[in-house]
Amino acid sequence: MKPRMFVRFALVAFFAAVAGVFLCRQFFPQPVAASVALHEVLHGKLDLDDRQKAQINVFEQRFAVQRRALELELRADNARLADAIEAEHGNGPRVIAAVDQSHRAMGELQKETLGHIFAIRQILRADQAQKFDRAVVHALTDDVR
């Protein structure tokens, strides 16, 4: 193949790939993560007053620290699980114990997340709480329904 023809072919292939990516994104948009959608409702669709924004900001800062600590605990649990799997090569007692510990950390993260959500809900007006509740339910069931 001549160099000039190769360059033309490469350019056509490149532009076809770019067009394919563009069309794929247009016709098959990526779903918004549930936490992102809930955050958008909270900060963009509830018409929060300044007092509510300040309280929510405090809640979010506190929760970010708790969530980070629990996520680090989960990572450590996953590392222990990997070590147990590598040592036992099966569903042995170390693997079972590591899975159980991981489940405890996941459960704690879920409880803390719900506590955070309920704390926010407590400072909302009734009309805001209804919208927030719908967003929470949608975030929890979006993939299910």
Short mmCIF file of C-alpha atoms in Angstrom, two decimals:
data_model
loop_
_atom_site.label_atom_id
_atom_site.label_comp_id
_atom_site.label_asym_id
_atom_site.label_seq_id
_atom_site.Cartn_x
_atom_site.Cartn_y
_atom_site.Cartn_z
CA MET A 1 0.00 0.00 0.00
CA LYS A 2 1.33 3.41 -0.93
CA PRO A 3 2.04 5.84 1.94
CA ARG A 4 -0.45 8.39 0.61
CA MET A 5 -3.22 5.79 0.39
CA PHE A 6 -2.37 4.55 3.89
CA VAL A 7 -2.68 8.08 5.32
CA ARG A 8 -6.08 8.52 3.64
CA PHE A 9 -7.25 5.18 4.97
CA ALA A 10 -6.02 6.06 8.49
CA LEU A 11 -7.82 9.42 8.38
CA VAL A 12 -11.07 7.83 7.21
CA ALA A 13 -10.81 5.19 9.95
CA PHE A 14 -10.08 7.85 12.58
CA PHE A 15 -13.06 10.02 11.62
CA ALA A 16 -15.32 6.97 11.42
CA ALA A 17 -14.28 6.02 14.95
CA VAL A 18 -14.93 9.55 16.24
CA ALA A 19 -18.34 9.58 14.55
CA GLY A 20 -19.13 6.17 16.05
CA VAL A 21 -18.29 7.37 19.56
CA PHE A 22 -20.38 10.51 19.07
CA LEU A 23 -23.37 8.54 17.77
CA CYS A 24 -23.08 5.98 20.56
CA ARG A 25 -23.15 8.72 23.18
CA GLN A 26 -26.13 10.36 21.52
CA PHE A 27 -28.22 7.20 21.26
CA PHE A 28 -26.97 5.36 24.35
CA PRO A 29 -26.28 7.97 27.05
CA GLN A 30 -24.61 6.77 30.23
CA PRO A 31 -26.92 6.67 33.26
CA VAL A 32 -26.27 9.19 36.01
CA ALA A 33 -25.08 7.57 39.23
CA ALA A 34 -27.76 7.47 41.92
CA SER A 35 -25.70 9.53 44.35
CA VAL A 36 -25.08 12.18 41.69
CA ALA A 37 -28.78 12.34 40.81
CA LEU A 38 -29.72 12.66 44.49
CA HIS A 39 -27.13 15.40 44.96
CA GLU A 40 -28.55 17.26 41.93
CA VAL A 41 -32.05 17.12 43.41
CA LEU A 42 -30.84 18.27 46.82
CA HIS A 43 -28.77 21.18 45.57
CA GLY A 44 -30.63 22.12 42.42
CA LYS A 45 -34.32 21.36 42.71
CA LEU A 46 -35.36 21.90 46.32
CA ASP A 47 -34.98 25.67 46.57
CA LEU A 48 -33.04 25.50 49.82
CA ASP A 49 -32.76 28.61 51.97
CA ASP A 50 -29.40 29.80 53.31
CA ARG A 51 -29.91 28.17 56.71
CA GLN A 52 -30.65 24.80 55.09
CA LYS A 53 -27.63 25.12 52.78
CA ALA A 54 -25.37 25.84 55.75
CA GLN A 55 -26.72 22.89 57.75
CA ILE A 56 -26.46 20.54 54.79
CA ASN A 57 -22.89 21.69 54.19
CA VAL A 58 -22.00 20.72 57.77
CA PHE A 59 -23.75 17.36 57.36
CA GLU A 60 -21.92 16.70 54.08
CA GLN A 61 -18.50 17.58 55.50
CA ARG A 62 -19.07 15.29 58.49
CA PHE A 63 -20.39 12.48 56.31
CA ALA A 64 -17.48 12.78 53.86
CA VAL A 65 -15.07 11.99 56.70
CA GLN A 66 -17.18 9.05 57.91
CA ARG A 67 -17.62 7.69 54.39
CA ARG A 68 -13.92 7.96 53.63
CA ALA A 69 -13.02 6.08 56.81
CA LEU A 70 -15.50 3.31 56.01
CA GLU A 71 -14.32 3.10 52.40
CA LEU A 72 -10.74 2.69 53.64
CA GLU A 73 -11.95 -0.04 55.99
CA LEU A 74 -13.62 -1.78 53.04
CA ARG A 75 -10.40 -1.59 51.04
CA ALA A 76 -8.51 -3.15 53.94
CA ASP A 77 -11.19 -5.85 54.18
CA ASN A 78 -10.82 -6.55 50.46
CA ALA A 79 -7.06 -6.88 50.90
CA ARG A 80 -7.61 -9.37 53.76
CA LEU A 81 -10.07 -11.27 51.58
CA ALA A 82 -7.54 -11.40 48.74
CA ASP A 83 -4.89 -12.74 51.14
CA ALA A 84 -7.32 -15.36 52.45
CA ILE A 85 -8.27 -16.47 48.94
CA GLU A 86 -4.63 -16.68 47.96
CA ALA A 87 -3.83 -18.76 51.06
CA GLU A 88 -6.84 -21.08 50.99
CA HIS A 89 -7.73 -21.30 47.29
CA GLY A 90 -11.29 -22.01 48.30
CA ASN A 91 -14.11 -21.07 50.61
CA GLY A 92 -12.17 -21.80 53.79
CA PRO A 93 -12.52 -20.31 57.26
CA ARG A 94 -10.27 -17.30 56.55
CA VAL A 95 -12.22 -16.48 53.39
CA ILE A 96 -15.55 -16.78 55.21
CA ALA A 97 -14.30 -14.59 58.08
CA ALA A 98 -12.98 -11.97 55.63
CA VAL A 99 -16.30 -11.92 53.75
CA ASP A 100 -18.21 -11.53 57.01
CA GLN A 101 -15.97 -8.63 58.07
CA SER A 102 -16.43 -6.98 54.69
CA HIS A 103 -20.20 -7.31 55.03
CA ARG A 104 -20.08 -5.66 58.45
CA ALA A 105 -18.21 -2.69 56.98
CA MET A 106 -20.61 -2.47 54.03
CA GLY A 107 -23.56 -2.55 56.42
CA GLU A 108 -22.01 0.19 58.54
CA LEU A 109 -21.50 2.33 55.45
CA GLN A 110 -25.12 1.82 54.46
CA LYS A 111 -26.31 2.73 57.98
CA GLU A 112 -24.17 5.88 58.02
CA THR A 113 -25.45 6.83 54.56
CA LEU A 114 -29.05 6.43 55.69
CA GLY A 115 -28.34 8.42 58.84
CA HIS A 116 -26.94 11.18 56.65
CA ILE A 117 -29.99 11.13 54.39
CA PHE A 118 -32.40 11.22 57.34
CA ALA A 119 -30.49 14.07 58.97
CA ILE A 120 -30.84 16.10 55.78
CA ARG A 121 -34.51 15.22 55.52
CA GLN A 122 -35.17 16.58 59.01
CA ILE A 123 -34.29 20.12 57.97
CA LEU A 124 -36.42 20.14 54.82
CA ARG A 125 -39.86 21.68 54.51
CA ALA A 126 -42.74 19.28 53.76
CA ASP A 127 -42.75 20.11 50.03
CA GLN A 128 -38.99 19.66 49.83
CA ALA A 129 -39.14 16.40 51.79
CA GLN A 130 -41.63 14.92 49.30
CA LYS A 131 -39.30 15.65 46.36
CA PHE A 132 -36.31 14.42 48.34
CA ASP A 133 -38.11 11.18 49.29
CA ARG A 134 -38.97 10.51 45.64
CA ALA A 135 -35.35 11.09 44.67
CA VAL A 136 -34.12 8.73 47.40
CA VAL A 137 -36.56 6.00 46.37
CA HIS A 138 -35.59 6.49 42.73
CA ALA A 139 -31.88 6.30 43.62
CA LEU A 140 -32.45 3.03 45.48
CA THR A 141 -34.69 1.39 42.87
CA ASP A 142 -33.59 2.85 39.53
CA ASP A 143 -31.88 -0.33 38.35
CA VAL A 144 -34.62 -2.52 39.82
CA ARG A 145 -37.68 -0.95 38.25
#
